[in-house]
Coordinates of C-alpha atoms and ligand atoms in Angstrom, one line a residue:
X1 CA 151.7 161.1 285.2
X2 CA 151.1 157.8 287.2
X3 CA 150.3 154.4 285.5
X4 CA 147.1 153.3 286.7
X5 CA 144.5 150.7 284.7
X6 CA 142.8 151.1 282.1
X7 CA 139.4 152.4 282.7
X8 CA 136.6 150.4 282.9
X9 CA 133.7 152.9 282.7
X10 CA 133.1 156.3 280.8
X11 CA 131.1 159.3 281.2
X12 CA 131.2 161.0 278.4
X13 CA 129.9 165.2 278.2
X14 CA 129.4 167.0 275.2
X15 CA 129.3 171.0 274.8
X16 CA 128.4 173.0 271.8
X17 CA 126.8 172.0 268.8
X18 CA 125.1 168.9 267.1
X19 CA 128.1 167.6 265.5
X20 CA 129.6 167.3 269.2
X21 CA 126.7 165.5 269.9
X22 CA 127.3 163.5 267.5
X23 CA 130.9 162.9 267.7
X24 CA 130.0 162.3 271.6
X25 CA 128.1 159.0 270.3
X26 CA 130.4 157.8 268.3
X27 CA 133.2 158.1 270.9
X28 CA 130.7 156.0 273.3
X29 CA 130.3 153.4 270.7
X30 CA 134.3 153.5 270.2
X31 CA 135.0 153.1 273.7
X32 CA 132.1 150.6 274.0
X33 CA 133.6 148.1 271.0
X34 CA 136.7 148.2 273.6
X35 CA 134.6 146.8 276.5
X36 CA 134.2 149.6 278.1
X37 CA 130.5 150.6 280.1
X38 CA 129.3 153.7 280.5
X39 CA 129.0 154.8 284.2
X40 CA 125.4 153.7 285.9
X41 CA 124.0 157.2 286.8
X42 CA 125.2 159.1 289.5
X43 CA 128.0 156.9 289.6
X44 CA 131.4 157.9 289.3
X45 CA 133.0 157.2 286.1
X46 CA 136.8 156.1 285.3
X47 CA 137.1 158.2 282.6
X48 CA 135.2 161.3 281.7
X49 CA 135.3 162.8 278.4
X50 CA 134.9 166.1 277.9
X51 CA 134.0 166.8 274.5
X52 CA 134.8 170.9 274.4
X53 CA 133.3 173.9 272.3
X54 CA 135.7 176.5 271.6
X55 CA 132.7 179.2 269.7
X56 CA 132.9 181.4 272.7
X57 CA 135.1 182.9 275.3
X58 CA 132.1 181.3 278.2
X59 CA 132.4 177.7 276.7
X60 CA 135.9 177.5 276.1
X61 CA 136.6 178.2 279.5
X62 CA 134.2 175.8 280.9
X63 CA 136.8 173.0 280.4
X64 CA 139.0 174.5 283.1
X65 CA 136.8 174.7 285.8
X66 CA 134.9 171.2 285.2
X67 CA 138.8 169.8 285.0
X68 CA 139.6 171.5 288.3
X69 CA 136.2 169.7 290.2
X70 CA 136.9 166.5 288.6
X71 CA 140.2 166.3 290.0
X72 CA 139.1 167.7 293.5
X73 CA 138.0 164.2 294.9
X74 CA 136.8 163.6 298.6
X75 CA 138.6 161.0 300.6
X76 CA 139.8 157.5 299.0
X77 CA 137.8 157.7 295.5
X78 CA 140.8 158.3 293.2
X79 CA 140.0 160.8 290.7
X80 CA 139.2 159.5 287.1
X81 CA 141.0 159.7 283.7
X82 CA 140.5 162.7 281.8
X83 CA 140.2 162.9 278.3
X84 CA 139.9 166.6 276.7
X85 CA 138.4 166.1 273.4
X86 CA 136.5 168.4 271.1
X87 CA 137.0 172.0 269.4
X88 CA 139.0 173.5 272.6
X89 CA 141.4 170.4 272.4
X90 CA 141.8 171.5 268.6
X91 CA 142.4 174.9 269.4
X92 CA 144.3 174.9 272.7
X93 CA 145.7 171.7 273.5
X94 CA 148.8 172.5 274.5
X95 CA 147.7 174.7 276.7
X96 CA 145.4 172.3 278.5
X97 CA 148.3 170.2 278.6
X98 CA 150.6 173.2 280.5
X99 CA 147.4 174.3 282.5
X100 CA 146.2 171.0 283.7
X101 CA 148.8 167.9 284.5
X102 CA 145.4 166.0 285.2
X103 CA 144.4 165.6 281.9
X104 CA 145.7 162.4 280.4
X105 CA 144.6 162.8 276.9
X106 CA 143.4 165.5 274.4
X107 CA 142.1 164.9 271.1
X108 CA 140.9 167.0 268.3
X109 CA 137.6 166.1 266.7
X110 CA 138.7 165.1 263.8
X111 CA 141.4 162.4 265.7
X112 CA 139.1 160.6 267.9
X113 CA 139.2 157.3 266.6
X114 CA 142.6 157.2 268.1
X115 CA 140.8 157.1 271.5
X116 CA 141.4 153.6 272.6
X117 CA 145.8 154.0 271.7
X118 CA 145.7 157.3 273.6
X119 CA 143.8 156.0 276.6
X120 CA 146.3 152.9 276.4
X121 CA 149.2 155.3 276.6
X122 CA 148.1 157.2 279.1
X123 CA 147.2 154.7 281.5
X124 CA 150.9 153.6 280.8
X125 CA 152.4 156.5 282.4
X126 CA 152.7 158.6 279.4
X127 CA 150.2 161.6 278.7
X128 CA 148.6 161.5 275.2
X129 CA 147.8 164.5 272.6
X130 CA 146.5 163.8 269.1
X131 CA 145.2 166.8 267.1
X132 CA 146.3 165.8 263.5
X133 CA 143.5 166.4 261.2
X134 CA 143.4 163.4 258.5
X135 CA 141.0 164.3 256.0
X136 CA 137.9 161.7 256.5
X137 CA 140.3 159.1 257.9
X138 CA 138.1 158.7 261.6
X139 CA 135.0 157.5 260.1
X140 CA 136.0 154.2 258.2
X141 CA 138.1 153.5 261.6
X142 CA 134.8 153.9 263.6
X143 CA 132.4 150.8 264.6
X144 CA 129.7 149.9 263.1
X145 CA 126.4 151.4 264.2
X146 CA 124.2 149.3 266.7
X147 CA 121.6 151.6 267.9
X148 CA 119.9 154.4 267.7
X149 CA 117.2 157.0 269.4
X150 CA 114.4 157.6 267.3
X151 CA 115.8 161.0 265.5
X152 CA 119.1 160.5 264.8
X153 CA 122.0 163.0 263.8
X154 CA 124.5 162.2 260.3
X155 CA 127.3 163.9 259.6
X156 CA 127.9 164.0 256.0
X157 CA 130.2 167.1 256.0
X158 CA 132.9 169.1 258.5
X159 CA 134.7 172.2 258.3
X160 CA 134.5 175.3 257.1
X161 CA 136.2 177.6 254.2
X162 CA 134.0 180.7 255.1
X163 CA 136.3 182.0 257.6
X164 CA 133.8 184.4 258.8
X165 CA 136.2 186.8 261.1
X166 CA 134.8 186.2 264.2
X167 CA 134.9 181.8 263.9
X168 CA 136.9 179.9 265.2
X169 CA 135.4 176.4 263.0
X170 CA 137.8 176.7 260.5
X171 CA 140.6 176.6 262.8
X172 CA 138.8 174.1 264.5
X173 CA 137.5 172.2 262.5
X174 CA 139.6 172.3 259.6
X175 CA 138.6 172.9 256.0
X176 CA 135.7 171.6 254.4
X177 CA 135.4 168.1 253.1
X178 CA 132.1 165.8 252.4
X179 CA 131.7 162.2 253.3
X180 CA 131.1 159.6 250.6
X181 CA 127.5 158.5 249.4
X182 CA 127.9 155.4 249.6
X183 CA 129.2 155.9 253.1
X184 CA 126.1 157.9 254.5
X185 CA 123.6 155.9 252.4
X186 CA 125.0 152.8 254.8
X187 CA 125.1 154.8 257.7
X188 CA 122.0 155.7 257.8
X189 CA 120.8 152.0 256.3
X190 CA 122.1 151.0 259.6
X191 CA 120.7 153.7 261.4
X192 CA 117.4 153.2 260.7
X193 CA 117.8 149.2 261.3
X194 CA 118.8 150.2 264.6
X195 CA 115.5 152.4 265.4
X196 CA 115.9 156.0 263.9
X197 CA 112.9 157.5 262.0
X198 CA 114.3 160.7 261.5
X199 CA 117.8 161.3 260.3
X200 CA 119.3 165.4 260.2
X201 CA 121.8 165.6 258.4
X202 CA 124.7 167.1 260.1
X203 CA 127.5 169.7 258.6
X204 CA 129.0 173.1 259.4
X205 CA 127.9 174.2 256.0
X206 CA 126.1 171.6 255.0
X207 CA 124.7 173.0 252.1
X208 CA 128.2 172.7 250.7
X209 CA 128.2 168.7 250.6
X210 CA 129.0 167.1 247.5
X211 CA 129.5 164.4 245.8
X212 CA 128.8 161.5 243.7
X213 CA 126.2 157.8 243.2
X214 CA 126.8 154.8 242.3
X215 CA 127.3 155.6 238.7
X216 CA 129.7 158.8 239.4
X217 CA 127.2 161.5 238.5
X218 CA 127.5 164.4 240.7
X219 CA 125.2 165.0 244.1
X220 CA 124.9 168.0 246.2
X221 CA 122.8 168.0 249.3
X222 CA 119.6 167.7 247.8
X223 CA 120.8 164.6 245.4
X224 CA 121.9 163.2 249.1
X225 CA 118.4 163.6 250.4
X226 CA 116.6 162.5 247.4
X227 CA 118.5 159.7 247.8
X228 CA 117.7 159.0 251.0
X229 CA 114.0 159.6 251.0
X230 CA 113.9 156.2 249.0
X231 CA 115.4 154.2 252.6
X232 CA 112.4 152.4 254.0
X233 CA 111.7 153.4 257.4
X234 CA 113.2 156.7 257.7
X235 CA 110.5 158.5 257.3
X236 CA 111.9 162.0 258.6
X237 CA 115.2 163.9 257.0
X238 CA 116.5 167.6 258.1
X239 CA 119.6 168.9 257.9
X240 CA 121.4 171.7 259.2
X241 CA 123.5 174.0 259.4
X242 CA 123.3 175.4 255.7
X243 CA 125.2 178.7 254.6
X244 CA 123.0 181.3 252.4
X245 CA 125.7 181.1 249.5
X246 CA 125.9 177.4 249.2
X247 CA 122.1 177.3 248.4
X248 CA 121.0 175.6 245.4
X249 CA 118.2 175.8 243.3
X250 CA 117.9 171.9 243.7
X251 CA 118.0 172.5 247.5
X252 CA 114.9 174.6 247.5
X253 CA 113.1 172.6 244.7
X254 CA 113.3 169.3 247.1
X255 CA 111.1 171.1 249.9
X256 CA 108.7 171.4 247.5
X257 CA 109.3 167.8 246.2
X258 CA 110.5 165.2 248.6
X259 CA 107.7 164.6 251.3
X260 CA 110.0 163.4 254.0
X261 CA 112.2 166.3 254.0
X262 CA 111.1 168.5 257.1
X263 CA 109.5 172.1 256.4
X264 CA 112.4 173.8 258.2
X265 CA 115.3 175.4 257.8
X266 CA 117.7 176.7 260.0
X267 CA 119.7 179.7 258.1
X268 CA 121.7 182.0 260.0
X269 CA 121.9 185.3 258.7
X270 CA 124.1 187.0 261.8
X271 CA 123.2 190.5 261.5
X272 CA 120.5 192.6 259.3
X273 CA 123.1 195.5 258.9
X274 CA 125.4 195.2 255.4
X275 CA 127.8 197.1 256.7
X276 CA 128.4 194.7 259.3
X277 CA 127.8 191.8 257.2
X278 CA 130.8 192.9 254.9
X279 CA 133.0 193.0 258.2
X280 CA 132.1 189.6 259.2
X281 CA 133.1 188.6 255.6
X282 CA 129.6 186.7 255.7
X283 CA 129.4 187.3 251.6
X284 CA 125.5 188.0 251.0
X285 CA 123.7 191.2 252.3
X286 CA 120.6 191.7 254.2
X287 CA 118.1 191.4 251.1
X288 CA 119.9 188.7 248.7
X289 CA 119.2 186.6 252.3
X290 CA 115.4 187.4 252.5
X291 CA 115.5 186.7 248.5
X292 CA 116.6 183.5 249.0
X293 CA 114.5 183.0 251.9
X294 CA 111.4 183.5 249.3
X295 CA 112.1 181.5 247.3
X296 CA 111.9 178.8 250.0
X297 CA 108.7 179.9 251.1
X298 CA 107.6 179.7 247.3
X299 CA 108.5 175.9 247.2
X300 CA 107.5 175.4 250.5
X301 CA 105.0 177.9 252.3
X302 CA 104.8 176.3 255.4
X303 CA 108.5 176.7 256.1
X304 CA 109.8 177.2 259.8
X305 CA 112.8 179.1 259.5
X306 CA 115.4 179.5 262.4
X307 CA 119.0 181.5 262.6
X308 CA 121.7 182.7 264.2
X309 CA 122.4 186.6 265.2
X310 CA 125.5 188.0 266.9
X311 CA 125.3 191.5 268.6
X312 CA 128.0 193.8 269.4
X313 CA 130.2 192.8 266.5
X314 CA 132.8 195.4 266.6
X315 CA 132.2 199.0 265.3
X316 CA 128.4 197.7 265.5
X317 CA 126.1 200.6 265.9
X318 CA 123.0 201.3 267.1
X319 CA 121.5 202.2 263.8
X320 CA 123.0 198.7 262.5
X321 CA 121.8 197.2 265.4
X322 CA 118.2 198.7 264.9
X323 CA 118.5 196.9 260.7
X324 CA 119.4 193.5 262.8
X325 CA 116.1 193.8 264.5
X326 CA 114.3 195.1 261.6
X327 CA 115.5 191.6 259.4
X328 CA 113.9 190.1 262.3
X329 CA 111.0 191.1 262.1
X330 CA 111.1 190.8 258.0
X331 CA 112.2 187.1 258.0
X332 CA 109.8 185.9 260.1
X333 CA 111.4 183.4 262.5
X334 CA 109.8 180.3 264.1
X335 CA 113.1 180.3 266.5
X336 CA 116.4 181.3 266.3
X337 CA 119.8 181.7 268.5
X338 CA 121.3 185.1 269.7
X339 CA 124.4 185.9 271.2
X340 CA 126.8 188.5 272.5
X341 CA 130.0 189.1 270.2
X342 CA 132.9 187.2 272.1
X343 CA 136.3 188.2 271.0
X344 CA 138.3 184.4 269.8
X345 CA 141.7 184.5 269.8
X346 CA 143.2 184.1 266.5
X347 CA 140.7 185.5 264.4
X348 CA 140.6 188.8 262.5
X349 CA 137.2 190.4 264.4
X350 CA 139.5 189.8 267.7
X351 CA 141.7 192.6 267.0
X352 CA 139.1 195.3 265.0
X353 CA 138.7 198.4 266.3
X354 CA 135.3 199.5 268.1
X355 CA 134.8 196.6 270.2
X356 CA 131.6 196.9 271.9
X357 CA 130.9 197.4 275.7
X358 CA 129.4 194.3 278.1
X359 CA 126.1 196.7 278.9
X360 CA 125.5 197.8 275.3
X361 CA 126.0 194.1 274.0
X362 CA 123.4 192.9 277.0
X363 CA 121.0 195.3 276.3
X364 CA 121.1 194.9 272.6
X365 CA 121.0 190.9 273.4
X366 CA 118.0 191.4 275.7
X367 CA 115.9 193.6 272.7
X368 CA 116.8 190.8 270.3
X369 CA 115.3 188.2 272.4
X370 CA 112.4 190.0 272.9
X371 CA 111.8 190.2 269.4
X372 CA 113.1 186.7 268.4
X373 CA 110.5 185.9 271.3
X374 CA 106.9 187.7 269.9
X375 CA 108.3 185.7 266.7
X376 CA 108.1 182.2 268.0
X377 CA 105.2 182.5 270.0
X378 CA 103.3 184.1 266.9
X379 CA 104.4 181.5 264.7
X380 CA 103.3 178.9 267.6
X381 CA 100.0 180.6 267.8
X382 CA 99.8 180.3 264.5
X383 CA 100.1 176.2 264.3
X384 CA 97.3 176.0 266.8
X385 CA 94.3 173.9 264.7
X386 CA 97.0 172.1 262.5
X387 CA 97.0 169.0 262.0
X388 CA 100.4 166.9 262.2
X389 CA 102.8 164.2 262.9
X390 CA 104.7 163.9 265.4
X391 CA 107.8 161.7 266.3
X392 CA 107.4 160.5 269.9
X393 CA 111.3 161.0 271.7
X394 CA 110.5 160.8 275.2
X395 CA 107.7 160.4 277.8
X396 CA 106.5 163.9 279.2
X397 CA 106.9 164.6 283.4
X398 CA 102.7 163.1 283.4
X399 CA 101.8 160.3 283.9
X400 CA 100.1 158.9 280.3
X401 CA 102.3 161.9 278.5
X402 CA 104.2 161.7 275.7
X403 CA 106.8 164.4 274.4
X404 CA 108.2 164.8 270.4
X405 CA 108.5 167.2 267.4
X406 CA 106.0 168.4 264.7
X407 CA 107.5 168.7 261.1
X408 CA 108.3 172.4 262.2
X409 CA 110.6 171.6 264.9
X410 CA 107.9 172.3 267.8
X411 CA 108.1 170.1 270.8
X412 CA 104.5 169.0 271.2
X413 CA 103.3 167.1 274.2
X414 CA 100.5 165.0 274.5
X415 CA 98.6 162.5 276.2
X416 CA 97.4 159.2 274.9
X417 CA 98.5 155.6 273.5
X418 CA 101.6 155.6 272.5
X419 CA 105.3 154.5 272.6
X420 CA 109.0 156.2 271.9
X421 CA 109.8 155.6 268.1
X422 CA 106.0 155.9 266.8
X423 CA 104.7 158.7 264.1
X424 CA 101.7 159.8 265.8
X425 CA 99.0 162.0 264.0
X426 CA 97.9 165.0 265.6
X427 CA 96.0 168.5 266.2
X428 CA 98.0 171.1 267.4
X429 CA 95.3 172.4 270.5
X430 CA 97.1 174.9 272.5
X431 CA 100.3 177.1 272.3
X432 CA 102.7 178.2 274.2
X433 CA 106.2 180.0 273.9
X434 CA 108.3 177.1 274.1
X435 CA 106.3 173.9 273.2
X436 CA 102.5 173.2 271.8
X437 CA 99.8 170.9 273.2
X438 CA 98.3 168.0 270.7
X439 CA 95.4 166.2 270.7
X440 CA 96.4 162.5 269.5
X441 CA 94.1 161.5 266.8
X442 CA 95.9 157.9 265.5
X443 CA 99.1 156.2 264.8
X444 CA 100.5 157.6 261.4
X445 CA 100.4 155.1 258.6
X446 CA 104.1 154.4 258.4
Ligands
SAH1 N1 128.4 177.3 260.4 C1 127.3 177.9 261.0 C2 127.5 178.3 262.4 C3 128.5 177.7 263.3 S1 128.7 178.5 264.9 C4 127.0 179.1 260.2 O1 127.8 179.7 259.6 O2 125.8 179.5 260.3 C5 127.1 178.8 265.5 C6 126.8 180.2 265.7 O3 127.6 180.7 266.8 C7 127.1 181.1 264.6 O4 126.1 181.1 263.6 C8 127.2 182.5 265.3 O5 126.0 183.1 265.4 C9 127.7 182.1 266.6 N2 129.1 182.5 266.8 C10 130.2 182.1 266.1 N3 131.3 182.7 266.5 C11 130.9 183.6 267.5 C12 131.6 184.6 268.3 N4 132.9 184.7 268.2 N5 130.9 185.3 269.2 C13 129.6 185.1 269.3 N6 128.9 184.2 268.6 C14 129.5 183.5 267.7
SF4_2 FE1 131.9 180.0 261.3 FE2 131.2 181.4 259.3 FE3 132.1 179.0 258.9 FE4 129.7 179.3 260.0 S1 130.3 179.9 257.9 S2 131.3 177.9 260.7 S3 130.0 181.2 261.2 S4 133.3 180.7 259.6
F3S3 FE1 131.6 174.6 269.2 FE2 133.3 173.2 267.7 FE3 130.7 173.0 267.3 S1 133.6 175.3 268.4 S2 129.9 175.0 267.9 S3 131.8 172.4 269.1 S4 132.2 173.1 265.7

């Protein structure tokens, strides 16, 4: 690899979940504290980060392609530094390396404060790969947070000990640990200084933070968001993604108790079929998930749920297929994700017998979303008349039009006095499949 200079402008493009989006910010904030900009829009950038998902065959291979059209420049423009970051850098960085002599740097996600040293070597000549996995050791080297959109993402915990047999997180990821208290309560102290109002708390499971206050009596998740409700100005928390095993009676008790936690909760159960359950090693059946799913509903009534479902695991059925459907329909979702089995390398489901065929997996993907579909728009239908805040996060495509989420998660638009940042009171007036139209009635009372 050629020395060139450093770069003096970033893009940087994050793929997969929340906590990439998260860790996308924090790598512009890093990169940022080293003088660098980020690239004007439509502008070329020096460097470009791509900050990978490795939870599917489709996104993993994603990186290649956007590696090979970065590096296909027209004329004089020299083609930027590329940093590989993320869960495919994890998982296959030395095969980016082999595969693409463009790429200057990889970095696994839990490495990236090393950033600004692996840039520095690169531009010297020398390509740069860093995917040790320190336990907790990026944040503390991280910068200080500055700003903030008005719903902000936390993440208090990473990794994964579940080993469901189709994941690759736990090899990505690593295994699970929890951020100090007294780390997050500053975070998001400084969060909300620098304009968020709603704060979701960020973790692969969650559910399965721990930890301990000031006085060294132990927290879990719901301690953590008791304890946060008391921050003035936050005046939003969620969290997600939380495991059905990890949930605590404390957990459920707080929707029913702490005003600014969020009715919603986003619970993936995967498949409705215990017989596919116990091959995925998920760990809870079909009915002790819609048990614990009552008992939210009993603390909290109003509670949107969302989830996860994967079809065509292998040896899947259509009688087991028909049960995933069926739990559907029981659970009662207000949205939720679906997708086709895909085959990771590495891990157990990879190799099991019965693999499933594209068409059956498409058509059992396409009855799914149906259902997951008639689901959400009922529920929708079903806010219409409500009355609600909502956080304003954007303005809407019309001139006068404002876009942001009720407490459910909805994106509402509306038209009226407003501004991005402000808790607006609403009525929900019309529904559709993907979003709800409100009638602003005031300013919340903050
Ligand atoms: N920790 C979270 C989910 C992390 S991955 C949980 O356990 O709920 C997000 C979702 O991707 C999973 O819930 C699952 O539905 C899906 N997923 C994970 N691996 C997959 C694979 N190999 N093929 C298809 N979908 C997968
Ligand atoms: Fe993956 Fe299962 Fe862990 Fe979720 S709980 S991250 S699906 S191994
Ligand atoms: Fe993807 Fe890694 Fe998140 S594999 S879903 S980016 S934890």
């Amino acid at each position: 690899m050629q020395r060139r200079e450093l770069p003096r402008t970033y893009r940087i493009k994050s793929f997969g979940c929340q906590m990439n989006v998260y860790d996308g910010e924090r790598m512009g904030e890093l990169l940022a504290a080293q003088g660098m900009a980020p690239a004007a829009e439509g502008e070329e950038a020096e460097l470009v980060v791509l900050n990978t998902c490795h939870i599917r065959e489709k996104a993993a291979e994603k990186v290649y392609s956007d590696i090979g059209r970065l590096l296909k420049t027209d004329g004089d423009a020299p083609a930027p530094m590329i940093a590989v970051a993320g869960c495919v850098a994890q998982a296959e960085g030395e095969e980016i390396m082999a595969r693409a002599p463009g790429v200057g740097v990889v970095v696994g996600p839990q490495a990236y404060h090393r950033l600004p040293d692996l840039l520095a070597q690169a531009a010297g000549g020398t390509r740069a790969t860093d995917t040790d996995m320190p336990a907790d050791a990026k944040f503390a080297a991280l910068p200080r947070r500055r700003r903030s959109a008005p719903a902000a993402f936390l993440t208090v915990q990473e990794g994964c000990d579940k080993f469901c047999t189709y994941c690759v997180v736990p090899y990505t990821r690593g295994a699970e640990i929890s951020r100090p208290f007294g780390d997050l309560l500053a975070e998001a102290q400084l969060l909300v200084e620098a304009g968020a109002r709603e704060i979701t708390l960020l973790g692969q499971n969650v559910n399965a933070w721990a930890g301990q206050d000031e006085a060294a009596r132990p927290l879990g998740l719901d301690g953590l968001i008791r304890r946060l409700a008391a921050v003035d100005g936050l005046e939003r928390i969620r969290y997600t993604t939380s495991h059905p095993n990890d949930v605590t009676d404390g957990l459920i008790a707080a929707h029913g108790e702490v005003a600014k936690l969020m009715p919603y909760l986003h619970l993936p159960v995967q498949s409705g079929s215990d017989r596919v359950l116990r091959a995925m090693n998920r760990s809870h059946t079909a009915d002790s998930y819609l048990r614990v799913l009552e008992r939210f509903r009993a603390a909290r009534p109003d509670l949107a749920l969302s989830g996860d479902f994967i079809v065509g695991f292998p040896g899947e059925t259509e009688a087991e297929f028909a049960e995933t459907l069926r739990i559907v329909e029981a659970a009662g979702y207000a949205h939720a994700f679906s997708f086709k089995y895909s085959p990771r390398p590495g891990t157990p489901a990879a190799t099991m017998d019965g693999q499933v065929a594209a068409e059956v997996m498409d058509d059992r993907l396409q009855r799914l979303q149906a259902t997951i579909a008639r689901g959400q728009m009922a529920f929708n239908a079903a806010s219409v008349g409500r009355r609600c805040t909502v956080l304003v996060e954007r303005r809407g495509k019309k001139p006068g039009q404002w876009l942001g989420k009720s407490p459910w998660l909805q994106s509402v638009f509306f038209t009226g006095d407003a501004a991005i940042g402000d808790l607006v009171e609403v009525e929900l007036a019309q529904a559709g499949p993907n979003s709800l139209e409100g009638r602003l009635l005031q300013l919340a009372a903050a």
